[in-house]
Every structure is written in structure tokens, then in C-alpha cells.
PDB file of C-alpha atoms in Angstrom:
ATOM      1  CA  UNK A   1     131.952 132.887  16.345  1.00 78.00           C
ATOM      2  CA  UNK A   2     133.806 133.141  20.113  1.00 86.00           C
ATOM      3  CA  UNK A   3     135.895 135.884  21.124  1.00 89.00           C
ATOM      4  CA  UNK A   4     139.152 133.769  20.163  1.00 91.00           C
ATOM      5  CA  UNK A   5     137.494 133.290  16.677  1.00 88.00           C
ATOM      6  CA  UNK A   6     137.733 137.172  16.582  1.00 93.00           C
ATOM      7  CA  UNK A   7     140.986 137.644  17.772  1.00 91.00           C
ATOM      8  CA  UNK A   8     142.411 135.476  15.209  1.00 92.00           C
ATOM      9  CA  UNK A   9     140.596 136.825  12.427  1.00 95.00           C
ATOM     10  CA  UNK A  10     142.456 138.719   9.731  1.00 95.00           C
ATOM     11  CA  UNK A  11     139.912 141.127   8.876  1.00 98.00           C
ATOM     12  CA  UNK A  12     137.530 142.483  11.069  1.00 98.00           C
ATOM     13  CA  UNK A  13     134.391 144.593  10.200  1.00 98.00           C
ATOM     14  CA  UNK A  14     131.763 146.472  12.353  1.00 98.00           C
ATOM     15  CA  UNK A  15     128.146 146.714  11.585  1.00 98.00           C
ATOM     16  CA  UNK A  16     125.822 148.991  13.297  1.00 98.00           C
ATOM     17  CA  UNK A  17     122.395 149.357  12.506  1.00 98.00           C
ATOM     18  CA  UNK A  18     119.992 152.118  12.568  1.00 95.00           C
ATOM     19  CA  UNK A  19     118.097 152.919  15.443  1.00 93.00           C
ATOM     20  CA  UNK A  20     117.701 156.785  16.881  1.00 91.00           C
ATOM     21  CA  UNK A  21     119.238 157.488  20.390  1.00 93.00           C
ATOM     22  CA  UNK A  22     118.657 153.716  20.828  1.00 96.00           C
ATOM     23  CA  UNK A  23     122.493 153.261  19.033  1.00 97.00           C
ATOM     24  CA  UNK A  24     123.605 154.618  22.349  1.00 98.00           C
ATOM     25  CA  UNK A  25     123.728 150.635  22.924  1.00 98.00           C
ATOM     26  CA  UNK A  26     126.586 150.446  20.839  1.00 98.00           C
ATOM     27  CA  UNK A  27     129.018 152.779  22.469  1.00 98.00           C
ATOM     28  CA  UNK A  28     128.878 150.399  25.059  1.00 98.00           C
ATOM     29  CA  UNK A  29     129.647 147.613  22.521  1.00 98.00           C
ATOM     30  CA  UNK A  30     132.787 149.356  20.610  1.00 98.00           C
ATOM     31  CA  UNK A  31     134.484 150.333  24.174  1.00 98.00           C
ATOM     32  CA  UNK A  32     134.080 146.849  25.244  1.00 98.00           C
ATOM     33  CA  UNK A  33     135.751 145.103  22.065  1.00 97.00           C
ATOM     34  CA  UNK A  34     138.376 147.897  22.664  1.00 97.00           C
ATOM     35  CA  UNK A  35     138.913 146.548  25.827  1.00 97.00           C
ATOM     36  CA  UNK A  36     138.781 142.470  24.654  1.00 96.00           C
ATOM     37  CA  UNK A  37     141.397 143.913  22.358  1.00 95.00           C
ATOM     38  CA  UNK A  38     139.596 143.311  18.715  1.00 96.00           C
ATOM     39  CA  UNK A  39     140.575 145.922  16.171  1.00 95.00           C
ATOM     40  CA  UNK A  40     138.166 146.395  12.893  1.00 98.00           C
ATOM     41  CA  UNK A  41     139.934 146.889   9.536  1.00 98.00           C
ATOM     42  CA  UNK A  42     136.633 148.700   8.218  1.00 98.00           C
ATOM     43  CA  UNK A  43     133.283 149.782   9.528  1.00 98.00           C
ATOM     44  CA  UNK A  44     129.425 149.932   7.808  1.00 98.00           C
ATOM     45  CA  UNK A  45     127.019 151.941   9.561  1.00 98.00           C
ATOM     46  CA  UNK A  46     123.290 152.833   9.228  1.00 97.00           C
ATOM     47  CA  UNK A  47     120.913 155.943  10.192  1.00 94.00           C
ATOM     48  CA  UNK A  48     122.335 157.247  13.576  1.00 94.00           C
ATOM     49  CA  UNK A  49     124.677 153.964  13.262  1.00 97.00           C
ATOM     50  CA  UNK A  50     126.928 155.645  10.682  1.00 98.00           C
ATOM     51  CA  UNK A  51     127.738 158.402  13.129  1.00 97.00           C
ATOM     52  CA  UNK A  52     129.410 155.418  15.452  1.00 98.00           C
ATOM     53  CA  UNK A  53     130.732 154.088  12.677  1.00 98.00           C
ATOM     54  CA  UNK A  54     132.451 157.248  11.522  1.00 98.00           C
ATOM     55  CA  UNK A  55     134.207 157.987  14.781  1.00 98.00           C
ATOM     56  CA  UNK A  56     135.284 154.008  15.002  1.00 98.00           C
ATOM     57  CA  UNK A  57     136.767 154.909  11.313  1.00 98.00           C
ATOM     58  CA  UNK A  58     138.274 157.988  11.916  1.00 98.00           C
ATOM     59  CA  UNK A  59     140.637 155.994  15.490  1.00 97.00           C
ATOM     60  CA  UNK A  60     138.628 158.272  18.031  1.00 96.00           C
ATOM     61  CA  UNK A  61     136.597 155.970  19.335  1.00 96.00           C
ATOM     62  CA  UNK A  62     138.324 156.955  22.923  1.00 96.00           C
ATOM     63  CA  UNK A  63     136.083 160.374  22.439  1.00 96.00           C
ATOM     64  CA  UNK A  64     132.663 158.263  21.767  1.00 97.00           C
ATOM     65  CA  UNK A  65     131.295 158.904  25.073  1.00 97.00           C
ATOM     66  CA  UNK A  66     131.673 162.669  24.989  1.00 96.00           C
ATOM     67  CA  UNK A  67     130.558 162.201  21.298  1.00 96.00           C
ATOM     68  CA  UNK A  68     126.907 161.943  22.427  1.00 96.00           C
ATOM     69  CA  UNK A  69     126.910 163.558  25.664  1.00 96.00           C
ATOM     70  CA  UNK A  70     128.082 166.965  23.656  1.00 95.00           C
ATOM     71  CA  UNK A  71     125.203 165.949  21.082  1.00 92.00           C
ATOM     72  CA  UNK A  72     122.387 165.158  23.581  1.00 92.00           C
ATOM     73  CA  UNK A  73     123.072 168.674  25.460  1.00 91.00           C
ATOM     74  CA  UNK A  74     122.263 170.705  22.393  1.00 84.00           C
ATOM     75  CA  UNK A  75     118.951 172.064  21.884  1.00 76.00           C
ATOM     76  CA  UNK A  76     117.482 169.910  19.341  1.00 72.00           C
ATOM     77  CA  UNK A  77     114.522 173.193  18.371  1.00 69.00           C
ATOM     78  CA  UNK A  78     115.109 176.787  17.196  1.00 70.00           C
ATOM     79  CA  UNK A  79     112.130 178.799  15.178  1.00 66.00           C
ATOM     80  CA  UNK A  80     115.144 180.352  13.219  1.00 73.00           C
ATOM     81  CA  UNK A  81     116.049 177.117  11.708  1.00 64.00           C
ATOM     82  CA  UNK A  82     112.990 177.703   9.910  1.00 62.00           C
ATOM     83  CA  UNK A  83     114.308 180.534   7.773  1.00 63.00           C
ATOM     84  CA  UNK A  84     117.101 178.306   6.819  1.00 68.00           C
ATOM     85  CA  UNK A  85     116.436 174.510   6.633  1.00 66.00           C
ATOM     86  CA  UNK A  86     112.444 175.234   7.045  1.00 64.00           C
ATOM     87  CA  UNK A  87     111.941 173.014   9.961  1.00 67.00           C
ATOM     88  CA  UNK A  88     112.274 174.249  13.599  1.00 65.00           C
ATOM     89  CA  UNK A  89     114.352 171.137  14.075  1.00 63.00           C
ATOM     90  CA  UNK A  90     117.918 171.440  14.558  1.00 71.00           C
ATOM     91  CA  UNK A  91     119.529 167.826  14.223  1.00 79.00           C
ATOM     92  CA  UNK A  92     121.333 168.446  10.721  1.00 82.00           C
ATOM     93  CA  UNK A  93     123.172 171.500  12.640  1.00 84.00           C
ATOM     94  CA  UNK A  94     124.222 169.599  15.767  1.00 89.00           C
ATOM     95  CA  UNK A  95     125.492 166.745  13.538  1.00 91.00           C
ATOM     96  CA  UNK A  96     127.661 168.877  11.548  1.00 91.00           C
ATOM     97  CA  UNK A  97     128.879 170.496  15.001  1.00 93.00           C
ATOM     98  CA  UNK A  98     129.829 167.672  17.131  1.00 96.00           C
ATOM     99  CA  UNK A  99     131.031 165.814  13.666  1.00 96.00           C
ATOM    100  CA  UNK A 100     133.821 168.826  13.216  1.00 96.00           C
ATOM    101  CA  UNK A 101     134.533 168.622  16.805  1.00 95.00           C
ATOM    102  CA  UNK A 102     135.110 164.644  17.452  1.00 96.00           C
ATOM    103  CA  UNK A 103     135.688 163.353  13.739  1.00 96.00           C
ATOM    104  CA  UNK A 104     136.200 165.553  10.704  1.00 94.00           C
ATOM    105  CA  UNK A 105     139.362 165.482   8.921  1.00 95.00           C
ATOM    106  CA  UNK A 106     140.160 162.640  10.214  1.00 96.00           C
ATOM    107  CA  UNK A 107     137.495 160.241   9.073  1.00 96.00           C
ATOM    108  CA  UNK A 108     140.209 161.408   5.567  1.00 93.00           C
ATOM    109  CA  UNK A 109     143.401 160.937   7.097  1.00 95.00           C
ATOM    110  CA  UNK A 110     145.506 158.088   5.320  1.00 94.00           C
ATOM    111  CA  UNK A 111     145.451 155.851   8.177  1.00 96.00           C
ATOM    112  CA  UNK A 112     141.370 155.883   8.592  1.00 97.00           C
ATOM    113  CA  UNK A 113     139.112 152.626   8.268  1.00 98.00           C
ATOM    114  CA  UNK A 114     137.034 152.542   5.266  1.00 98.00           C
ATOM    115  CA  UNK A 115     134.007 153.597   6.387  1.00 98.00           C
ATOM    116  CA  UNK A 116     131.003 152.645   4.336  1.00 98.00           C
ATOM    117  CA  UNK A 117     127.201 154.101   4.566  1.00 98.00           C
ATOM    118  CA  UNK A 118     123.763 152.584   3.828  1.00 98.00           C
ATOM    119  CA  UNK A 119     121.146 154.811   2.154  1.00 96.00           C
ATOM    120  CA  UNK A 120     118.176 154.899   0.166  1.00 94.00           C
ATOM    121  CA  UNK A 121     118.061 156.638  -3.175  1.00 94.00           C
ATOM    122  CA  UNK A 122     114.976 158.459  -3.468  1.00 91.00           C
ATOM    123  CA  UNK A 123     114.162 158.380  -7.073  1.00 91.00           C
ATOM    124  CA  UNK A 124     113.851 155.082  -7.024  1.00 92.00           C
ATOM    125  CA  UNK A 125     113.579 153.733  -3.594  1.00 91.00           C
ATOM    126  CA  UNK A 126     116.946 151.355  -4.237  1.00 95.00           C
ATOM    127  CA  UNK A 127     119.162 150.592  -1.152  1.00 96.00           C
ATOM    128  CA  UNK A 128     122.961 151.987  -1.986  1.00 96.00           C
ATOM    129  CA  UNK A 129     125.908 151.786  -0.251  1.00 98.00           C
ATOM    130  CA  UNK A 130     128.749 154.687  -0.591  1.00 97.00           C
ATOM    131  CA  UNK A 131     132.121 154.613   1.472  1.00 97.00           C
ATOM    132  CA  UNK A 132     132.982 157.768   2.857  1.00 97.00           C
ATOM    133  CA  UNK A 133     136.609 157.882   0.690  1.00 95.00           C
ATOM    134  CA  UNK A 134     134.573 158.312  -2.273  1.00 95.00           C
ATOM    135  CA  UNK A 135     132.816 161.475  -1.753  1.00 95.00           C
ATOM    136  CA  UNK A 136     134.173 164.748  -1.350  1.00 93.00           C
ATOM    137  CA  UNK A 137     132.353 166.030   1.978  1.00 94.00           C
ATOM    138  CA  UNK A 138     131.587 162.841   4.301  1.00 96.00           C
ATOM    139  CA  UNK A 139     129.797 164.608   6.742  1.00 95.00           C
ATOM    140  CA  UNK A 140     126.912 165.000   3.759  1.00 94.00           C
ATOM    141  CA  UNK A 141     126.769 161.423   3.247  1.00 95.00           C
ATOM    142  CA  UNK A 142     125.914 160.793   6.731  1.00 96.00           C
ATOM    143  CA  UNK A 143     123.445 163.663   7.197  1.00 93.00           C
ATOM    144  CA  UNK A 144     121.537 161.684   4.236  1.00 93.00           C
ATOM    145  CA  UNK A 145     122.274 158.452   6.059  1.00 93.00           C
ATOM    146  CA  UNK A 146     119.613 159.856   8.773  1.00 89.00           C
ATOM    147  CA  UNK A 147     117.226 162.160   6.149  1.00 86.00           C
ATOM    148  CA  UNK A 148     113.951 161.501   7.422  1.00 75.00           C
ATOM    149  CA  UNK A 149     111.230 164.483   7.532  1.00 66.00           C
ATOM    150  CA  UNK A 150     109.831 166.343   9.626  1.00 60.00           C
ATOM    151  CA  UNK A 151     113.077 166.424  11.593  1.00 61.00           C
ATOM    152  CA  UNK A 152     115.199 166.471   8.158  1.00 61.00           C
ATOM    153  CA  UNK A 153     114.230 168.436   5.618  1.00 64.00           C
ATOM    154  CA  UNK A 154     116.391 168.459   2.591  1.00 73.00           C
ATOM    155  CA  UNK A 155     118.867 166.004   2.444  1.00 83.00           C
ATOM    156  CA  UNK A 156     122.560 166.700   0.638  1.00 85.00           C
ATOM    157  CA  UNK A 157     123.570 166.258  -3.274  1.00 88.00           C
ATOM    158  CA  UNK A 158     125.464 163.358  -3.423  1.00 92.00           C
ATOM    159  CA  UNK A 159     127.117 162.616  -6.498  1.00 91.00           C
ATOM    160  CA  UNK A 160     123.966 164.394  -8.080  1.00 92.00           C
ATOM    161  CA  UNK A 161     121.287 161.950  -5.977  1.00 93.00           C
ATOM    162  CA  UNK A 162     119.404 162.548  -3.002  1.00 92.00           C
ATOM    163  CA  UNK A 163     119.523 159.994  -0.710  1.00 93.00           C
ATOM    164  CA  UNK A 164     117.319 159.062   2.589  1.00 91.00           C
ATOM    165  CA  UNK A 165     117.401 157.210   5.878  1.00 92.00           C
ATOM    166  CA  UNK A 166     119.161 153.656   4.541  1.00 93.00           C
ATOM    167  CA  UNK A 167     117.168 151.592   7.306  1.00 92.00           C
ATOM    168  CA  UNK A 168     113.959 151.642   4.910  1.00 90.00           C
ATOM    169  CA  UNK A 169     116.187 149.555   2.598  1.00 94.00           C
ATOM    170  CA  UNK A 170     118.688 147.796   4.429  1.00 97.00           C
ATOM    171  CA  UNK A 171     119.521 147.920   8.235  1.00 97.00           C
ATOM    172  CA  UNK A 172     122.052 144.610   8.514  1.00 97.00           C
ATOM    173  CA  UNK A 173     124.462 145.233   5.426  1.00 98.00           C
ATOM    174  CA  UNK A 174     126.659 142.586   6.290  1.00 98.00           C
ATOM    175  CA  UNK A 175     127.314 141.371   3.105  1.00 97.00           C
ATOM    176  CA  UNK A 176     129.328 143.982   2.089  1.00 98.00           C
ATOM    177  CA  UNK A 177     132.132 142.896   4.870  1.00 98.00           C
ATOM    178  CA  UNK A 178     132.728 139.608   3.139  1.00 97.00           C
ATOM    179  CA  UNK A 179     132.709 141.610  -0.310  1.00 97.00           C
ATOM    180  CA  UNK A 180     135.139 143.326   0.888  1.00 96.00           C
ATOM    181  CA  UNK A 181     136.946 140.078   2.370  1.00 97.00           C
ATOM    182  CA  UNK A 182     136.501 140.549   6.032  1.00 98.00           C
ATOM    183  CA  UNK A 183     136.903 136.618   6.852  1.00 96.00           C
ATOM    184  CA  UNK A 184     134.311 138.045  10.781  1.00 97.00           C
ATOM    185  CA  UNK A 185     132.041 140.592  10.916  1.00 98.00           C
ATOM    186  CA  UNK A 186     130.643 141.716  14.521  1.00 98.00           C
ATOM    187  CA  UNK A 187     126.869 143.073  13.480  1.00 98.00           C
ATOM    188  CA  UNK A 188     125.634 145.411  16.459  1.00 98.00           C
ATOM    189  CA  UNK A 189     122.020 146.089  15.960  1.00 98.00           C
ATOM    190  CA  UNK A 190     119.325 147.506  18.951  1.00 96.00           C
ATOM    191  CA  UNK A 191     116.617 145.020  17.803  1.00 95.00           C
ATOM    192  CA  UNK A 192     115.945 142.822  21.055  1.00 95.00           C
ATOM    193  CA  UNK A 193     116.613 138.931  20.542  1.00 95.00           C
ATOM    194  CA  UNK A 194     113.352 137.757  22.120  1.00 94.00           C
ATOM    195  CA  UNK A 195     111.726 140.746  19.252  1.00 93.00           C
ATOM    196  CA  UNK A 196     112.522 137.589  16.716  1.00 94.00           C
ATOM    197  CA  UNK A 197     115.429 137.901  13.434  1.00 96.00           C
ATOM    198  CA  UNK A 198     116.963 141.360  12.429  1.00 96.00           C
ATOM    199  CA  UNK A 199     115.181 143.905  11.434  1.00 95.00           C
ATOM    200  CA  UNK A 200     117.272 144.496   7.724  1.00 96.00           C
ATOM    201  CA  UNK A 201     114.725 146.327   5.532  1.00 92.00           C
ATOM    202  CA  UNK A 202     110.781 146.918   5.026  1.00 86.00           C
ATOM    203  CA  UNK A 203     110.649 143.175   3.391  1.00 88.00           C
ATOM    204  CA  UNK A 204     112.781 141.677   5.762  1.00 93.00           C
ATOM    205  CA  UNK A 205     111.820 142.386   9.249  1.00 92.00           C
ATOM    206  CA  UNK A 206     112.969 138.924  10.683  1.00 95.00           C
ATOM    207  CA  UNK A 207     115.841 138.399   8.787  1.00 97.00           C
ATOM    208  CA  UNK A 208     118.250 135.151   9.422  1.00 96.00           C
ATOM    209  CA  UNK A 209     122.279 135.449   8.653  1.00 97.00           C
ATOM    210  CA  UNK A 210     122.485 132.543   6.119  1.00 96.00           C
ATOM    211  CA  UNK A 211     124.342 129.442   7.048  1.00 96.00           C
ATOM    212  CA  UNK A 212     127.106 130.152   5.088  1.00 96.00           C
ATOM    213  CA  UNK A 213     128.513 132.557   6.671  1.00 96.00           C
ATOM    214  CA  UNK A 214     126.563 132.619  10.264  1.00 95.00           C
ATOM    215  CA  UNK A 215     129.651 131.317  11.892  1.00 95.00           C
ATOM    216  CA  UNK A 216     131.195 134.132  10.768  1.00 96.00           C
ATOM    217  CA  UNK A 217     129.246 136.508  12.172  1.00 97.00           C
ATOM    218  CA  UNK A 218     128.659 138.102  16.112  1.00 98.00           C
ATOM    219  CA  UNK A 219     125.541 139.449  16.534  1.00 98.00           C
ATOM    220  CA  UNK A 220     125.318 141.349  19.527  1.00 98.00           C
ATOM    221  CA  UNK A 221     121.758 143.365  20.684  1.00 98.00           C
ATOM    222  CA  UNK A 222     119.675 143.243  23.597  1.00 97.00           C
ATOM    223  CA  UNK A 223     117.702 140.590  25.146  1.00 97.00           C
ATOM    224  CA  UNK A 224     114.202 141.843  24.590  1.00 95.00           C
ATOM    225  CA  UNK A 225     112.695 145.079  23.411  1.00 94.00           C
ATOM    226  CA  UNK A 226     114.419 148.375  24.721  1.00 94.00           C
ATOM    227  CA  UNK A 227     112.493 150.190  27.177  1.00 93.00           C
ATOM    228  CA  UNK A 228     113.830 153.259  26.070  1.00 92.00           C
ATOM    229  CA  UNK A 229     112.414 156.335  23.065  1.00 87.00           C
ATOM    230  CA  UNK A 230     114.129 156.422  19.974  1.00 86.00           C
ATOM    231  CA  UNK A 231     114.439 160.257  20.479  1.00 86.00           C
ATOM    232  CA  UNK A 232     116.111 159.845  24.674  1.00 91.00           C
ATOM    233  CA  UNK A 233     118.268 162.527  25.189  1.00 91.00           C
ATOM    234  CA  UNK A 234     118.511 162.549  28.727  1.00 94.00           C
ATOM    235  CA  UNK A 235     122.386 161.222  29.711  1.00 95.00           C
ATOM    236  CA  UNK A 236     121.540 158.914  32.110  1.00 96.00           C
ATOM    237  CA  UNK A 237     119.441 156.947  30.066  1.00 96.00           C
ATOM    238  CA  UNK A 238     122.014 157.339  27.040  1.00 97.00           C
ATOM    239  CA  UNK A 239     124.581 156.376  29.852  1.00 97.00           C
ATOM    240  CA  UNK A 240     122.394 153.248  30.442  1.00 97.00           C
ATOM    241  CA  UNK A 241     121.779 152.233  27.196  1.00 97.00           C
ATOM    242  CA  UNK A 242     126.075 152.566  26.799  1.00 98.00           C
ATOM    243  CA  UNK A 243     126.408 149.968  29.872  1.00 98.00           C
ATOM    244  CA  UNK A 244     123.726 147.549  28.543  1.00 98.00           C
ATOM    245  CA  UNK A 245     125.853 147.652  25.508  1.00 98.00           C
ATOM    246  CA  UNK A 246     128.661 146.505  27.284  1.00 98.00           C
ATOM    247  CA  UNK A 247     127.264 143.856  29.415  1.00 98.00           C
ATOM    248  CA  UNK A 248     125.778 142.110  26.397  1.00 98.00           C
ATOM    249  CA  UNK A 249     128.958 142.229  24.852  1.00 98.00           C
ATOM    250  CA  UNK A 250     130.634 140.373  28.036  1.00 98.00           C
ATOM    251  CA  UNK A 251     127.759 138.214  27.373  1.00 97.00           C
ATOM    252  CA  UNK A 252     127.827 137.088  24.044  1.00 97.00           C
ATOM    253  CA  UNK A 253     131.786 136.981  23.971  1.00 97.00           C
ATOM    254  CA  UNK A 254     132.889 136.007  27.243  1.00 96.00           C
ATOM    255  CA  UNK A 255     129.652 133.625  28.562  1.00 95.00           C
ATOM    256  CA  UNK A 256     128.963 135.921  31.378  1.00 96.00           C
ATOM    257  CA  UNK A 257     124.882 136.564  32.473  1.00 96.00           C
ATOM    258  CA  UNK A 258     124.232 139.573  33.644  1.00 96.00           C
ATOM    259  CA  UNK A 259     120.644 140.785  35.663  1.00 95.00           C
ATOM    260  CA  UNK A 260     120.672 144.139  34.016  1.00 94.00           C
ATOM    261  CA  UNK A 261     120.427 142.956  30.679  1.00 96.00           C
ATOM    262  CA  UNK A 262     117.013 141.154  31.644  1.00 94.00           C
ATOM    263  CA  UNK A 263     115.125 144.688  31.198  1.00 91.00           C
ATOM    264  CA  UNK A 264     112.457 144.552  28.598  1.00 90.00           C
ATOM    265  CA  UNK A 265     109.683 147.022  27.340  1.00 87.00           C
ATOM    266  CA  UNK A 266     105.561 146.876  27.562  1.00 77.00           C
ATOM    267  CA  UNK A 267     103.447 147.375  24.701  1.00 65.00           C
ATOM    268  CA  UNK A 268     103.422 147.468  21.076  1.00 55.00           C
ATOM    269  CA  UNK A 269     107.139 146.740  19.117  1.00 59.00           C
ATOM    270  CA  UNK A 270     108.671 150.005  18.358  1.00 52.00           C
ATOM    271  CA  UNK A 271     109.596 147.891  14.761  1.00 53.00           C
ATOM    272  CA  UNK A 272     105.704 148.236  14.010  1.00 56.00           C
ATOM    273  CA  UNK A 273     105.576 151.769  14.836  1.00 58.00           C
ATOM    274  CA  UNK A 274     109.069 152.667  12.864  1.00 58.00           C
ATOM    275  CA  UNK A 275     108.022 150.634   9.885  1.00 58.00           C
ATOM    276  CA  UNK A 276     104.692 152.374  10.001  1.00 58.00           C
ATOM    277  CA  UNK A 277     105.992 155.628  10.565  1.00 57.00           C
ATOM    278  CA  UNK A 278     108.805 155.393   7.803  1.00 57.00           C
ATOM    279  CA  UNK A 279     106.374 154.238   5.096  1.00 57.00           C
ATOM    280  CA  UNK A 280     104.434 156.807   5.707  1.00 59.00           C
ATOM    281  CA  UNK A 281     106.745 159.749   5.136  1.00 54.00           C
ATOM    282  CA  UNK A 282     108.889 157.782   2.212  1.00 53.00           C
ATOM    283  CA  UNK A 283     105.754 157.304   0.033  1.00 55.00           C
ATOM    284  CA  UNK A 284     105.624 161.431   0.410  1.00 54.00           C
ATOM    285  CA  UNK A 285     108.928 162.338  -0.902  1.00 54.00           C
TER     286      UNK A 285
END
């Protein structure tokens, strides 16, 4: 789909996938379509995704950029967090602090996107998705969005179900959009191009938008493999990450190339080490 394909669609959704600090990519994406002048009727995020997603939802997307700079300048460890979450990690506290400050009531307000979230269910391992309209505090849904120990230890009662990280099930939940009948859907996902498919779940690391609805769907994510940690804090790397976001987006929409958007990283795929990583802790809980 081209950028005038967008801006004649009736009903736009945004998809961003999981991906640590690494979603700092698509700030630089949603300012940019802000810019082109495309305007989402409902957002779908995943893992740190849903936090984008929520402030895209709740019309203060103009904030996003002080969004994570107040988040990355928190300390992220405090022994005393031990007495109350036990872990010396503090990321469920600074989520609930900046998500007060830059979204909170009104990610509820009448005129807020639906804004829906991919989990996991933990009893049984299923992938479930739960719009933040239908639960009475959305901040919890998104803290279980990103539940994933050591650095989350006990993840919220939602509707009487614990939920994890929704990447382990399903990172790309596109289909939802056209369930909802969005007619485009702009996916955003960190995943490099040259990396191979999306990365949508543990069984479906290479996955392909089927051919009835790929022209449907903008995909935007870097060229290659991000040379940057899924836990970066530092802002100028965030602040990178936010400008590579934009200049793929001139890319893919307006046929621009761009240098900067050559970068790539050495070594083994971060996607091996995740996927390693996350079944590891998820056949522990």
C-alpha cells in the first residue's frame, strides 16, 4: 500500500510489535505519519509496543518523545523494591509513573482510540487479546503486556488471569485490524528486513502477511538487524533509534533512500537470543 492508499483509507490501524528499548524505532514512525497527515481510528500494541500504542490511543502522541526520555532517566534498580515486588528491579514502578504523567485518564476519555493489547495467558500458554475499554485499570493490562521475570515479578489480575509478555504468542496481531474492519493497517515492528519475515510468535519466526490482505498492509522496520541492546537507555541512542524510525518511514512511504538507515549489527540475531531467553523463563512460570 502507498502513502495515497493510506490517506484514502477509511479506517486506519497501528501495529507495533514488541521489542524492549528497541520500540524507540517507532516514535520515530508515529511522528512521521503525524506529519504525512495519516490518522489511526484504533491501535494494537505488544510488550513495550503497547506503551506506544497507549499514548497514540489516548491523542498525546505530541508528548511521545518526552514519554521515554522521562522513562529512560529513572533508575531502573532499588534494593527496596525487594521488600515490595521482590526484585531489585524497578520497571513496573516507572511504568506506572510516566503512564499517570503522559497517558492515564485519558487512554478512558470518550474520544480515545480503541486500544487493544496482546498477551499470553499463563495457565495455558494461549495468545489473548484484551482492549483497554474493557478492563477497569488499563495501566495493569499493559504492565502484563511486558511481565517477563527477573525484571517482572508478579504480573496483575486481570479479569481473574495472569497474563505474560504477548510476544511469546503473537508479536504481528494484524488480524485483529481487519476484524475490526480497518480496510489498512500500518504494522511497525523492529525486526530488520534483511533478518528475513516477521518475527509473530515462537512458531512463526518468519512469518509472511498473506496475499489477501498484503496490499493492505505497510510494514515498516529497519533494513537489517539493529545495532542497538534491547535494554539502551542512554537518550542518544533512544534519540537515534527515534530518527531511524522516521527515515524508514520517508522510505517506505515517500520512495526516499536514506544512508543512515544502511546501519546493521555483527553477530548472532538478537531473535535467537530472545526466543531462547523467553522459553526459558516461560517454561518456569
Amino acid at each position: 500500500m502507498t502513502l495515497e492508499g493510506l490517506q484514502q483509507a477509511r479506517k486506519i490501524a497501528y501495529v507495533f510489535s514488541g521489542g524492549s528499548s528497541r520500540c524507540a524505532f517507532q516514535v520515530g514512525v508515529i511522528q512521521r505519519l503525524t506529519q504525512l497527515g495519516i490518522r489511526p481510528a484504533m491501535t494494537i500494541g505488544v510488550s513495550a509496543g503497547v506503551w506506544n500504542a497507549a499514548i497514540v490511543a489516548a491523542h498525546n502522541q505530541h508528548r511521545i518523545r518526552y514519554y521515554w526520555k522521562s522513562y529512560a532517566r529513572m533508575p531502573r534498580v532499588d534494593l527496596r523494591n525487594l521488600l515490595e515486588e521482590l526484585s531489585p528491579w524497578r520497571y513496573g514502578q516507572n511504568h506506572r509513573r510516566t503512564f499517570a504523567r503522559f497517558i492515564g485518564e485519558h487512554l478512558r476519555a470518550p474520544e480515545a482510540l480503541p486500544c487493544y493489547v496482546s498477551l499470553t495467558r499463563l495457565r495455558d500458554r494461549k495468545g489473548v487479546l484484551l482492549g483497554t475499554h474493557e478492563v477497569e485499570r488499563p495501566i495493569d493490562l499493559l504492565l502484563a503486556a511486558n511481565y517477563l521475570p527477573p525484571f517482572y515479578t508478579s504480573t496483575p489480575l486481570v479479569h481473574g488471569e495472569r497474563y505474560g509478555d504477548g510476544g511469546v504468542t503473537d508479536n504481528a496481531p494484524y488480524q485483529l485490524a481487519f476484524e475490526q474492519g480497518c480496510d489498512a493497517v500500518v504494522m511497525v515492528a523492529v525486526k530488520g528486513e534483511s533478518e528475513g519475515g516477521l518475527y509473530k510468535s515462537f512458531h512463526d519466526t518468519d512469518h509472511i502477511i498473506p496475499a489477501e490482505v498484503r496490499d493492505r498492509v505497510v510494514i515498516i522496520r529497519p533494513r537489517h538487524r539493529l545495532p542497538y541492546g534491547f535494554r539502551e537507555f542512554r537518550w542518544q541512542k533512544l534519540d537515534e533509534l527515534m530518527s531511524l524510525g522516521d527515515l524508514r518511514t520517508r522510505e517506505v512511504l515517500l520512495g526516499e533512500r536514506h544512508a543512515q538507515t544502511d546501519i546493521r549489527a555483527a553477530g548472532e540475531s538478537p531473535t535467537t537470543k530472545v526466543l531462547r531467553f523467553y522459553r526459558t523463563v516461560m517454561s518456569r512460570i
